[in-house]
Amino acid sequence: MTLVTDTEGRSAPRVAIVGATGAVGGTLIELIEERGLRYSALHLVASSRSAGRKLTVEGVEYEVQAIETFDFSQTDVAFFSAGTSVSEKWVPVATAAGALVIDNTIAYRMDPDTPLVVPQVNPHELDRRPKSGVIANPNCSTIPLVRLLRGVEDRWGIRHAVVSTYQAASGLGHTGVTELQESTQASLDGPESEFEPEHFKPGLAFNVIPKIDRFLDSGFTLEEQKMLQESRKILGMPHLDVTTTCVRVPVVNCHSEAVYIECHEPLDRAELVEVLGALPEVTVHDGADIRAFPTPATVGSSDQVHVGRVRITQSNPRAFWLWLVADNLRIGAALNAFQIAEELLDRGTL
């Protein structure tokens, strides 16, 4: 791969965002503007139905290109966030043309030739270009969880973890948010409303749904299995015991998780809070008021994993609970992908 250089003589990759008109793609564009990623060319790519749309990035107007006709040989790194079926079809085309792909779908996460990366946890995976030409971005609920598990494992060791997620409508992108808004209005309009939910069944308005993704023969859902398999791979702990119930809630953005962790050694709460608070880009809401806690409404758009309700169980000094909230479009998707690219540039891998 030959990279052109920017005005200061540094390597500056040619970047493509596939799924640029979606929720995660739009967040990637925001991050380019906020974090100052250097690039020599930027291509915004989507399906043919979105081709021709105009989007502005750093004051420059770009026309969205159709993936069906896009030439990936123009690209050094391609962010894919257009859905699993799109990645399965077009990522091989991109890698064959020489692009390094950072993929935000389930398509390649468990591929043994593809690293699954959270830069705060396993950045060593970015020391070399992967054999597959793909770096996988983990599930939106796995990312904040493993960032905390890493610190706990390093200090006390983990016997097992039990997690309940409370996942926002934006986990399904713009369509999920729109359906939540429309179904909420329909519910307020009364029982005579003829609104029929398409993506959340039963409807999500004033409701919680203990099912995300399809059911497996085990009775768990694919979302729940993802969190187990991905946590093991990212942490390099093939026997890690994580069991999960994933729930969709009527929140626009930010996923929350209630996490129970049993360790190998007894815990001191003050030290636990200190260890969690020292992790990169983690904010512990504790301090003077033990009753402080984060919520999706209070943390808003954020690049921090927010932690609260830290408490050691009364019956087992080796176990504790915590509550976490993280912006699923940023930390759970676009920001993690973006930080992968930043790390690659810093390491000279890209």
CSV table of N, CA, C and O in Angstrom, one decimal, residues 8 26 91 102 106 148 168 174 188 196 210 213 217 229 253 278 340:
chain,number,residue,atom,x,y,z
A,8,GLU,N,2.5,18.4,5.7
A,8,GLU,CA,3.6,18.3,6.7
A,8,GLU,C,4.5,17.1,6.4
A,8,GLU,O,5.4,16.8,7.2
A,26,GLY,N,-22.7,8.8,9.9
A,26,GLY,CA,-22.8,10.2,10.3
A,26,GLY,C,-22.0,10.6,11.5
A,26,GLY,O,-21.4,11.7,11.6
A,91,VAL,N,-16.9,-6.2,1.4
A,91,VAL,CA,-15.6,-6.1,2.1
A,91,VAL,C,-14.5,-6.9,1.3
A,91,VAL,O,-13.4,-6.5,1.1
A,102,ILE,N,-12.0,-1.5,8.3
A,102,ILE,CA,-12.5,-1.5,9.7
A,102,ILE,C,-14.0,-1.7,9.6
A,102,ILE,O,-14.7,-0.9,9.2
A,106,ILE,N,-21.1,-7.9,12.3
A,106,ILE,CA,-20.8,-9.2,12.9
A,106,ILE,C,-20.0,-10.1,11.9
A,106,ILE,O,-19.5,-11.1,12.2
A,148,LEU,N,-14.0,-2.3,31.0
A,148,LEU,CA,-14.0,-2.4,32.5
A,148,LEU,C,-13.5,-3.8,33.0
A,148,LEU,O,-12.7,-3.8,33.9
A,168,ALA,N,-30.6,1.1,23.6
A,168,ALA,CA,-31.4,2.1,23.0
A,168,ALA,C,-31.8,1.8,21.5
A,168,ALA,O,-31.3,1.0,20.9
A,174,HIS,N,-31.0,5.0,12.2
A,174,HIS,CA,-32.0,6.0,12.1
A,174,HIS,C,-33.4,5.3,12.1
A,174,HIS,O,-34.4,5.9,12.6
A,188,LEU,N,-49.6,7.7,22.3
A,188,LEU,CA,-50.2,8.9,22.9
A,188,LEU,C,-51.5,9.3,22.2
A,188,LEU,O,-52.4,9.8,22.9
A,196,GLU,N,-48.3,0.3,13.0
A,196,GLU,CA,-47.9,-1.1,13.1
A,196,GLU,C,-46.4,-1.1,13.1
A,196,GLU,O,-45.7,-0.7,12.1
A,210,PRO,N,-37.3,-8.0,25.9
A,210,PRO,CA,-36.1,-8.8,26.3
A,210,PRO,C,-35.7,-9.7,25.1
A,210,PRO,O,-35.5,-10.9,25.2
A,213,ASP,N,-31.9,-9.2,18.3
A,213,ASP,CA,-31.5,-10.2,17.3
A,213,ASP,C,-32.3,-11.5,17.4
A,213,ASP,O,-33.2,-11.6,18.2
A,217,ASP,N,-31.0,-21.9,19.3
A,217,ASP,CA,-31.5,-23.1,19.9
A,217,ASP,C,-31.3,-23.2,21.4
A,217,ASP,O,-32.1,-23.8,22.1
A,229,GLN,N,-18.9,-14.5,23.2
A,229,GLN,CA,-17.8,-14.8,22.3
A,229,GLN,C,-16.8,-13.7,22.1
A,229,GLN,O,-15.6,-13.9,22.0
A,253,ASN,N,-30.9,7.1,22.6
A,253,ASN,CA,-29.5,6.8,22.4
A,253,ASN,C,-28.8,6.6,23.8
A,253,ASN,O,-29.3,7.1,24.8
A,278,ALA,N,-9.3,4.9,37.1
A,278,ALA,CA,-8.0,5.1,36.4
A,278,ALA,C,-8.0,4.5,35.0
A,278,ALA,O,-7.0,4.8,34.3
A,340,ILE,N,-9.4,2.9,16.4
A,340,ILE,CA,-8.6,1.9,15.7
A,340,ILE,C,-7.7,2.5,14.6
A,340,ILE,O,-6.5,2.2,14.5
